[in-house]
XYZ file of C-alpha atoms in Angstrom:
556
model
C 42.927 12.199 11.397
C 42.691 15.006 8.651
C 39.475 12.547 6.915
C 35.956 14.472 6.704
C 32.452 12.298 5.979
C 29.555 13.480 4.423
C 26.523 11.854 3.042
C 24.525 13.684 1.083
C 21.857 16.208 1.563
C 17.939 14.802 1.754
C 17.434 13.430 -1.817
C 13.808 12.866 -3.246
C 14.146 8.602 -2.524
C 14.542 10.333 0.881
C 11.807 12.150 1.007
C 9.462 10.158 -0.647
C 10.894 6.815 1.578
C 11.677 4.386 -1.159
C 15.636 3.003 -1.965
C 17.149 4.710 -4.860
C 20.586 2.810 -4.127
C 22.739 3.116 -7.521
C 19.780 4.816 -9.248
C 20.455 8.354 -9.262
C 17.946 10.890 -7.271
C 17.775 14.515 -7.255
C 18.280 16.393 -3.876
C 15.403 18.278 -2.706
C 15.279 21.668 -1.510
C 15.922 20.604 2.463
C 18.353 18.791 0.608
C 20.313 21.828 -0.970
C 19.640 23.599 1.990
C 21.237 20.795 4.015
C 24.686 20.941 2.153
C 24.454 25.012 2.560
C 24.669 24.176 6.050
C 27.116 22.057 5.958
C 29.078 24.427 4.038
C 28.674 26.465 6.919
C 30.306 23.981 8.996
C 33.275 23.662 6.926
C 33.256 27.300 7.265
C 33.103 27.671 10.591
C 35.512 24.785 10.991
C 38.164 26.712 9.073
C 38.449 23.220 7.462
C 40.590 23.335 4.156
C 40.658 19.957 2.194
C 42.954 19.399 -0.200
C 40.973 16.829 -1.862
C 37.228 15.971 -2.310
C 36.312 12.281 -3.374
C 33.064 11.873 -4.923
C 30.449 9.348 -5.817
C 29.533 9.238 -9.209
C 25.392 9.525 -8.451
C 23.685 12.864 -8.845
C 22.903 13.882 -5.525
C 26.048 13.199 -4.189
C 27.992 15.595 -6.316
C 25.036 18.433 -5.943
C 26.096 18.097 -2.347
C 29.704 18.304 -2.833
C 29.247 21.191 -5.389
C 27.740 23.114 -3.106
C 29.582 22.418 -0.105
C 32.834 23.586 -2.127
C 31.189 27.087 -3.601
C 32.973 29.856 -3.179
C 35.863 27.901 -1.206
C 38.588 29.857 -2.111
C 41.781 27.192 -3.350
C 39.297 25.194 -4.534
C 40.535 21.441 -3.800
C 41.003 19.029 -5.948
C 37.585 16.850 -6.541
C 37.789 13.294 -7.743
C 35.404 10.884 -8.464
C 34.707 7.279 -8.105
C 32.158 4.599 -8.147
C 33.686 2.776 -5.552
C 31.961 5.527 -3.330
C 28.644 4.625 -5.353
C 25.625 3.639 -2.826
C 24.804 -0.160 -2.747
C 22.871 -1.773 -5.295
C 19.296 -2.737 -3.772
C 18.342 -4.947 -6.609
C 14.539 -5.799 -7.283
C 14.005 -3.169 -4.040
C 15.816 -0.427 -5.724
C 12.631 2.370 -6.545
C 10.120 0.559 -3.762
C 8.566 1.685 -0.814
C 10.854 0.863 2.106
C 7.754 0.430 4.433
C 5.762 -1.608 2.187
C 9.026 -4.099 1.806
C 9.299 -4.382 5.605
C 5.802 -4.939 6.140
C 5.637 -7.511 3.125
C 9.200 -9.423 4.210
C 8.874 -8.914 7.538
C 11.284 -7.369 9.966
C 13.998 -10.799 10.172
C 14.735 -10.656 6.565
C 14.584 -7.051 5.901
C 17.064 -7.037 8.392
C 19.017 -9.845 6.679
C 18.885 -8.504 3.477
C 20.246 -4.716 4.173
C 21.856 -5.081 7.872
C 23.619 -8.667 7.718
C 27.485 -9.227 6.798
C 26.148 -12.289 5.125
C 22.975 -10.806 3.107
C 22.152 -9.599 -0.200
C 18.629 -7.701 -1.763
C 17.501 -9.888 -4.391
C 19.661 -9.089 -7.569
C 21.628 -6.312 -5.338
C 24.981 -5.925 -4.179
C 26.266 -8.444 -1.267
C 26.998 -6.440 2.152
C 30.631 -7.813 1.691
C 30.908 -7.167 -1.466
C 30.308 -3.657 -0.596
C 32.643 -3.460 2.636
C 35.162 -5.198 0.299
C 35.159 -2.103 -1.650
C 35.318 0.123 0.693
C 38.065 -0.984 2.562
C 39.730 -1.343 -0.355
C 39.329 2.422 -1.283
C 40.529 3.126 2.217
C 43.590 0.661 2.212
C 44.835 1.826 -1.332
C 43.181 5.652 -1.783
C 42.419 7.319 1.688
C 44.961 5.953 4.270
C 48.121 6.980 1.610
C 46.634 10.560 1.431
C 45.840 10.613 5.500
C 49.555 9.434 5.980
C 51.102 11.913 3.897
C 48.990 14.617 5.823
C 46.178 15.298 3.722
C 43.093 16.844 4.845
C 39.842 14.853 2.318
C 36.671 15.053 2.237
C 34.775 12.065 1.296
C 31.146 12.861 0.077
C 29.259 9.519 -0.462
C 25.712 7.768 0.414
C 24.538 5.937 3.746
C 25.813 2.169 3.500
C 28.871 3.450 2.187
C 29.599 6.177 5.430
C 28.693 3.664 7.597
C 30.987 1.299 6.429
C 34.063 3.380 6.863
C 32.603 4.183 10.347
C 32.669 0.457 10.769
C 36.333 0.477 9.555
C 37.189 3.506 11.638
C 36.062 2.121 15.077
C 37.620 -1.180 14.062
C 35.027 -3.152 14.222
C 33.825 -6.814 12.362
C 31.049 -6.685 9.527
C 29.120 -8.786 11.754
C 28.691 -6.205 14.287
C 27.738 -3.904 11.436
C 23.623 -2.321 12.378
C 21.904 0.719 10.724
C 23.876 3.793 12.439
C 20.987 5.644 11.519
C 23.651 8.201 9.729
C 22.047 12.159 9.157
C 22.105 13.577 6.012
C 24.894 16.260 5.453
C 26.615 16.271 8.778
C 30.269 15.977 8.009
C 31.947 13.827 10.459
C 35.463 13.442 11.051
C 37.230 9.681 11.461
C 36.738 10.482 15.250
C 33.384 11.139 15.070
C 32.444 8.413 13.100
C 33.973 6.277 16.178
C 31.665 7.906 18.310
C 28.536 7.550 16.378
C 28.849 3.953 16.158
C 29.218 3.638 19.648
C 26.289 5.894 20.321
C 24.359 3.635 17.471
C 21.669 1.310 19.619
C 20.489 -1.835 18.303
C 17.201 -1.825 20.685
C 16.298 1.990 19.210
C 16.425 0.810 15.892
C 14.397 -2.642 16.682
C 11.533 -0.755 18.113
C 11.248 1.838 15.183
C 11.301 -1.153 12.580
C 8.858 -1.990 14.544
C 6.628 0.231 15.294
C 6.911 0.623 11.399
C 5.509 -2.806 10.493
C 2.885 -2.995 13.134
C 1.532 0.060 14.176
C -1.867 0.114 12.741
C -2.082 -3.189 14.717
C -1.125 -1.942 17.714
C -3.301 1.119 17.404
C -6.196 -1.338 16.875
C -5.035 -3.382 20.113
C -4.840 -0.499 22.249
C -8.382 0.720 21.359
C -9.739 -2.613 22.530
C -7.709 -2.679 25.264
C -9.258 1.102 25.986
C -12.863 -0.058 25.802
C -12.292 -3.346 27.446
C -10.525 -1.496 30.839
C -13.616 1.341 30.802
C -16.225 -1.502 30.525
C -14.440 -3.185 33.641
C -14.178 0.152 35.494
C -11.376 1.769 35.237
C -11.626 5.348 34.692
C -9.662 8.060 34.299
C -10.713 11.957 34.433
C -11.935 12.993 31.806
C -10.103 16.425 31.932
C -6.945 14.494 32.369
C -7.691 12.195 29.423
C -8.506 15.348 26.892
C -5.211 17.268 27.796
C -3.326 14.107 27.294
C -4.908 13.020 23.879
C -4.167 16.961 22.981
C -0.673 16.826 23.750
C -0.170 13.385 21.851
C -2.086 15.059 18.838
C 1.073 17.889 19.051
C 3.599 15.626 18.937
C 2.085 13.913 16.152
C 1.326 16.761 14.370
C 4.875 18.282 15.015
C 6.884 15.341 13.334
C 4.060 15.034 10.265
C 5.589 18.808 10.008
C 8.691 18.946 10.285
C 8.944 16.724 6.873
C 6.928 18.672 5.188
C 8.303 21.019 2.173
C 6.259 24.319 2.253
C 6.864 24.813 -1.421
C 5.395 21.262 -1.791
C 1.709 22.141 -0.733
C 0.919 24.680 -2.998
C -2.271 23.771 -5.382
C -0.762 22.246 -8.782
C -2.910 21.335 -11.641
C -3.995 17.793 -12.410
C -6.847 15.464 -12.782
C -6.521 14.101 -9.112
C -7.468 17.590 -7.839
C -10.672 17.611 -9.432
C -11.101 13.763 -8.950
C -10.280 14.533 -5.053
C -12.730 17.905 -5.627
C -15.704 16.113 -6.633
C -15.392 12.931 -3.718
C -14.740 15.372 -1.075
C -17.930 17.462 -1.836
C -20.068 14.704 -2.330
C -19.056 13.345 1.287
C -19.657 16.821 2.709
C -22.870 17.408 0.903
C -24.129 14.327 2.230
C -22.571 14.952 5.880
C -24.770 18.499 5.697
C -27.900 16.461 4.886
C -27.225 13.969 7.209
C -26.967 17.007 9.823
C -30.201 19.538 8.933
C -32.942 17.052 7.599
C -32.973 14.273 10.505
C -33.204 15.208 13.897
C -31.907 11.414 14.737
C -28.724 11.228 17.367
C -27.134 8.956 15.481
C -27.873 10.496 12.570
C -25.994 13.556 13.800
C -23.372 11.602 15.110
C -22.338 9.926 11.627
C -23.275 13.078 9.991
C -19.821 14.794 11.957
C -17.719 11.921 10.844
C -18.384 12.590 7.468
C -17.597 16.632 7.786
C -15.064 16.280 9.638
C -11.150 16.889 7.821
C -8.054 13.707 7.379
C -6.692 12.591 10.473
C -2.954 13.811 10.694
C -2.153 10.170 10.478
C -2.737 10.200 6.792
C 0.538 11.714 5.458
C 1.782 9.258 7.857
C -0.431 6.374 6.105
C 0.689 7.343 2.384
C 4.222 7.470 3.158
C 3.830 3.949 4.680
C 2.124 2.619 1.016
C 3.813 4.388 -1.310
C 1.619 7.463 -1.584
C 2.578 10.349 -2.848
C 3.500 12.008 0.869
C 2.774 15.750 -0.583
C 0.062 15.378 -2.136
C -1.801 13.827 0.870
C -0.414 16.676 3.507
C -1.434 19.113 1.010
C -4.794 18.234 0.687
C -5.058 16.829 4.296
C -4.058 20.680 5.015
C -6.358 21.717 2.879
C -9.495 19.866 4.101
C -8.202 20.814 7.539
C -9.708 24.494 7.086
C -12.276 23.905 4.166
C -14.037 21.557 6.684
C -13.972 22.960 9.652
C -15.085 26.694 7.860
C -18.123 24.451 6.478
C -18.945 23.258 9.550
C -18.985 26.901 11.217
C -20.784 27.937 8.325
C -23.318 24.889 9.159
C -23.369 25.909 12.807
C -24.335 29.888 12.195
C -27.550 28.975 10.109
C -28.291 25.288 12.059
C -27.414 25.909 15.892
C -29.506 22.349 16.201
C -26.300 20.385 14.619
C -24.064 20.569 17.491
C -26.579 21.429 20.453
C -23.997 24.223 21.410
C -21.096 27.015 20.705
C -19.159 24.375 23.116
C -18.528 22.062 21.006
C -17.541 24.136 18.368
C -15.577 25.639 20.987
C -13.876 22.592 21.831
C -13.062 21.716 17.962
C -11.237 24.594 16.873
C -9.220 24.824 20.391
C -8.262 20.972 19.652
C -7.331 21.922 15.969
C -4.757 25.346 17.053
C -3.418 23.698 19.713
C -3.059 20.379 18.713
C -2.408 20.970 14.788
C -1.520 25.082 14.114
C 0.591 25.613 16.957
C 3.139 22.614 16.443
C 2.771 22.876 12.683
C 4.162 26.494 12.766
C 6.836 25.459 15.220
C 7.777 22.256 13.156
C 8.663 24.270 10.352
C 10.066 27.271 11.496
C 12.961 24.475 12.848
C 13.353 22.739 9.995
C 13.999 26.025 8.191
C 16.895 27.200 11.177
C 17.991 23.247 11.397
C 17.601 21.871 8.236
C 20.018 18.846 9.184
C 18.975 18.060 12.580
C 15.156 18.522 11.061
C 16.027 15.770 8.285
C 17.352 13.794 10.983
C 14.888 14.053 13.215
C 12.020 13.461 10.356
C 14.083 10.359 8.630
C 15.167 8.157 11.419
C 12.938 9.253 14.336
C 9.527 9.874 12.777
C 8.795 6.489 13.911
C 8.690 8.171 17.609
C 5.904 9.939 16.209
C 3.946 7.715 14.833
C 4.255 5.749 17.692
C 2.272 8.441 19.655
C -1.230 6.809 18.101
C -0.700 4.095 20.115
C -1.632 5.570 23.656
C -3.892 8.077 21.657
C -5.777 4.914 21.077
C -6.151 3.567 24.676
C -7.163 7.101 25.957
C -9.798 7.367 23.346
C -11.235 4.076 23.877
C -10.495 4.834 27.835
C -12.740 8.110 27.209
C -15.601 6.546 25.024
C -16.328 3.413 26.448
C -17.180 2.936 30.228
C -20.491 1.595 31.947
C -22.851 2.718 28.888
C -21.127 0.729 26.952
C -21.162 -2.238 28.878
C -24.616 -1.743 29.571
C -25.223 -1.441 26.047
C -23.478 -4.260 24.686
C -25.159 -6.605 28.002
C -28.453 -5.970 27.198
C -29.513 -4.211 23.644
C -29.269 -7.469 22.023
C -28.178 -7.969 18.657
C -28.690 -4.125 17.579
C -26.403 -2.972 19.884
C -23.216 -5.639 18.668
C -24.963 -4.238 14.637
C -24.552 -0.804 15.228
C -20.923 -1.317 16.330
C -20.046 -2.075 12.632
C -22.711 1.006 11.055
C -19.478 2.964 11.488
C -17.105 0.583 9.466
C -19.961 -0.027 7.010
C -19.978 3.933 6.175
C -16.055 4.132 5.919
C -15.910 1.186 3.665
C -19.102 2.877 1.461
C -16.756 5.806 1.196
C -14.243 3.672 0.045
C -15.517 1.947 -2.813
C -17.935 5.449 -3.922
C -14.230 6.791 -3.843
C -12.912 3.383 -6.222
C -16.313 3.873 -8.023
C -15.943 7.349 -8.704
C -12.067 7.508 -9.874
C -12.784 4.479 -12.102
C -15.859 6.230 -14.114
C -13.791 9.014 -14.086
C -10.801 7.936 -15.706
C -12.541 5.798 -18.405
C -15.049 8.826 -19.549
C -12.385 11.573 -19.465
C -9.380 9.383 -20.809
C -7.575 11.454 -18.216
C -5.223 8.833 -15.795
C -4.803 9.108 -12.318
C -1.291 7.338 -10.593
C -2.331 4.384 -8.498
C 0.310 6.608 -5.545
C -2.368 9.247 -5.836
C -5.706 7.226 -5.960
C -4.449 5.354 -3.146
C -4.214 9.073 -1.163
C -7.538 9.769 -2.231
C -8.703 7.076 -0.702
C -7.021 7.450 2.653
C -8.574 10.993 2.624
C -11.752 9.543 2.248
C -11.755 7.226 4.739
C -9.286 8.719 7.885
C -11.620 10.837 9.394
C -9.693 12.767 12.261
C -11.566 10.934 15.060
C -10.275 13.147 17.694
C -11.640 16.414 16.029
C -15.114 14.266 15.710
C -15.018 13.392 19.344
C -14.455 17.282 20.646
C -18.080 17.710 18.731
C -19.976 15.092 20.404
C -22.225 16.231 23.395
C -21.602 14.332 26.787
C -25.231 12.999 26.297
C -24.171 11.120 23.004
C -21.483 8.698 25.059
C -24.669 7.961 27.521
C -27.092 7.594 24.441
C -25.313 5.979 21.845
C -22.587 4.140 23.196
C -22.506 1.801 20.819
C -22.066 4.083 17.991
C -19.516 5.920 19.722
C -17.792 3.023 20.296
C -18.575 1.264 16.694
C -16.314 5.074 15.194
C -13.473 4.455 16.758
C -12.814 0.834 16.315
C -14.207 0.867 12.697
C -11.734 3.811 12.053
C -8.690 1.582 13.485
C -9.994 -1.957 12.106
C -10.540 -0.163 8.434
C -7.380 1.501 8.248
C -5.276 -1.972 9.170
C -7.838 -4.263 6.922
C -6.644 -1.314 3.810
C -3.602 -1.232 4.670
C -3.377 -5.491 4.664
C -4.924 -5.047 1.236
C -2.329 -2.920 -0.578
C 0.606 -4.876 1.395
C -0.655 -8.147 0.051
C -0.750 -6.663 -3.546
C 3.064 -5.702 -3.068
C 3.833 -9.029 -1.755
C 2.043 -10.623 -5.165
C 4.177 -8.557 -6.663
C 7.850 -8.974 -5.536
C 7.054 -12.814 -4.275
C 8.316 -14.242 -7.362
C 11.804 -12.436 -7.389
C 12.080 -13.318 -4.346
C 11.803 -16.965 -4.710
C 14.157 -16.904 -7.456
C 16.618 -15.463 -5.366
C 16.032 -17.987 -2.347
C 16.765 -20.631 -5.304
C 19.651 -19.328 -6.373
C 20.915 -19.067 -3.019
C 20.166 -22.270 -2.273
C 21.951 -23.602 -4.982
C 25.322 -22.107 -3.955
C 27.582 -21.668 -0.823
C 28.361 -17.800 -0.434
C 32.036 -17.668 0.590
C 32.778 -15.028 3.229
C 35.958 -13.739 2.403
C 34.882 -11.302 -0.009
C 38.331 -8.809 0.045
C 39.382 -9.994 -3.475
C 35.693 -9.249 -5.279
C 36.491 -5.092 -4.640
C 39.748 -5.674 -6.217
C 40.505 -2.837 -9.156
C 37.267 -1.446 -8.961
C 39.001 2.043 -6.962
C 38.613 4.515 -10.580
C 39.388 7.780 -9.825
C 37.965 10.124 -11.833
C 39.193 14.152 -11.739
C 37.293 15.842 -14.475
């Protein structure tokens, strides 16, 4: 069948994970480069339309445009809202992750994936399959029987309802095909990808999406629980496994990173992020060369030590501002660690040896450098396979924390531990929460700090961004901290060790429930007016009339 799909290339809702739905949103550079390479495709193809339909939103007709440059016999292009993405209603503009974790996985899924549901204030799912089919009863089947080769360049809902169509199946078996960005697919490949499509897949990434923090902080209990029973594990077994994890984590943070994105930019945030970020290191080199105290030392590396890779992650999950915490979590990434050499050269005493320096900057090449650098130089050669990859399989790498956690309580906890905890009385069950008591002092001198800030320089700074600042704050890369710590310091202070790692995962969920629940407060009321409304009315499920007229075809 001579019928060619596209959606279009990586916009900035994309990137930044929020719904833009009938808003318009700009394409970003992976997005421009995306359609290049699908121009290339087209190319290659030797595929000559003689038609091009077009949605009427901004980044759909970037895509198109640049698909069709320097086609000679240019085709005809046409545009229509029928091809127009689905309205999202009071969702439209929000954080995707922030509405599953506030709705919950059941009605997120019934409000975006159900033949039967609706956003609040957005367009049904029928209405918008009524549309469609009516565009391909009235506009696209005509031109495919009369031999016409069209290309249809449109948004995600709308793709995967004519892949619906084209495989002939119901609206109720309708699921997210988890459809690429600017990978044009012909009628039979559409069949194919809805076949391929698997409900379980996209079930575990939803989630792993809502509940990963929890899981993380399950899993490190679970870690310390099996060492303080017995089980153990070599401990040059555990390392090279937590190391490889780290790479895969680091290589999907990566591969959605923008290089053009992390460059420095002016701004009150980078002074407000400046000023926090020496004060914590200032007081982590104290901390380190005035007390000869083990557990001094030990909470004196947390604080020097850079973001955990987790905290792009973190901000794309809150609605952050994704860029500007990989920028500055890249950025901290070789500040600190340069510090702490720096530290080392003039105070041997704050490591006890060049081993675990050793150790730290092996862990941070191999584990960070290395799959950075190969994350990007593929998402340069494979921009649409890269935007894939980063868009509807990052959860994969997220979900590599989760057995990071077990082997890192696996690897801290063990007999000391239980010792420890049996018999040092009430100090030793205290000094499991020092830890979680120094994160959450970071977290409100960071609050502190922005607030006096902003009122004495009149300067504001974006709740997206403060939130970032925080993370950095307060995500210490725990792994990096253990490669420092002597083998004496798991035998010594157990506890403490112990107290890091569970106040890292228990702070980072108890944050996270905090901003979720301030999202909730904040959509709950539309959404009760749109369970009343519902209520109040019977929705009819024969929705092929609504779409009726609505095909306006456009060839300016």
């Amino acid at each position: 069948m001579p019928l060619y799909f596209v959606r279009h290339g990586e916009s900035l809702a994309n990137e930044q994970n929020y719904f833009a739905g009938a808003q318009d949103s700009p394409l970003t550079p992976l997005g421009r480069r995306q359609a290049r390479q699908a121009a290339d495709f087209v190319r290659e193809r030797g595929l000559r339309f003689d038609q091009v339909h077009v949605s009427t939103l901004e980044r759909a007709q970037a895509t198109a445009a640049i698909i069709l440059e320097g086609v000679r016999d240019a085709p005809q292009v046409l545009y229509s809202d029928a091809l127009n993405e689905r309205d999202f209603g009071i969702f439209a503009g929000k954080n995707k992750t922030l509405i599953k974790k506030s709705i919950g996985h059941g009605l997120f899924d019934a409000c975006f994936h159900d033949a039967d549901g609706a956003p609040p204030d957005g367009e049904h799912w029928m209405d918008m399959y009524a549309r469609c089919k009516h565009y391909y009863d009235t506009v696209l089947a005509p031109l495919d029987r009369q031999g016409k080769q069209v290309l249809v360049v449109a948004h995600k809902y709308i793709v995967e309802v004519f892949a619906l169509i084209a495989s002939g199946l119901p609206p109720a078996e309708y699921m997210d095909f988890r459809l690429p960005n600017s990978r044009p697919l012909s009628w039979e490949e559409l069949k194919r990808m809805t076949a391929r499509s698997s409900s379980g897949l996209n079930y575990l990434g939803e989630q792993t999406e809502i509940h990963l923090l929890q899981w993380m902080l399950i899993a490190a209990v679970a870690g310390f629980a099996l060492s303080c029973v017995g089980l153990a594990v070599p401990h040059g077994l555990t390392s090279t496994a937590i190391v490889a994890l780290l790479a895969v984590n680091a290589f999907f943070l990566s591969v959605r990173i923008e290089p053009g994105a992390l460059r420095l930019t002016g701004g009150p945030e980078n002074l407000a992020l400046s000023v926090v970020s020496l004060a914590r290191a200032g007081l982590a080199m104290v901390l380190l060369t005035q007390s000869h105290n083990e557990w001094v030392h030990v909470l004196g590396l947390l604080l020097i030590v850079p973001p955990a890779l987790s905290v792009p992650t973190f901000s794309l999950a809150r609605g952050g501002d994704y860029f500007f915490a990989a920028r500055y979590t890249l950025v901290l990434s070789i500040v600190l660690p340069a510090a702490l050499l720096l530290l080392f050269l003039d105070h041997h005493e704050v490591l006890g040896s060049a081993h675990a320096l050793e150790r730290f900057f092996v862990v941070l090449l191999i584990a960070l450098a290395v799959p950075s650098l190969l994350a990007q130089g593929w998402r340069r050669a494979r921009p649409i396979a890269a935007g894939k990859l980063a868009t509807n399989w990052g959860w994969a790498g997220s979900l590599t924390m989760v057995p990071l956690a077990l082997l890192v309580g696996l690897q801290a906890g063990g007999r000391p531990l239980a010792d420890a905890l049996g018999h040092g009385g009430w100090q030793a069950w205290a000094a499991l929460l020092l830890p979680f008591a120094l994160l959450l002092a970071c977290r409100l001198g960071s609050a502190a700090y922005l607030s006096a800030y902003q009122r004495v320089t009149g300067k504001a700074v974006s709740a997206a961004i403060a939130s970032d600042i925080h993370l950095l704050q307060t995500s210490p890369n725990i792994f990096l901290w253990l490669s420092l710590l002597l083998p004496g310091t798991f035998a010594h202070a157990p506890t403490l060790v112990a107290g890091t790692l569970l106040g890292f995962f228990a702070f980072a969920l108890l944050d996270e429930t905090w901003v979720v629940r301030r999202f909730r407060a904040q959509i709950t009321p539309a959404l009760h007016q749109h369970a009343a409304r519902t209520a109040t009315r019977a929705r009819p499920l024969d929705a092929s009339g609504v779409a009726a007229g609505t095909v306006a075809l456009d060839s300016r």
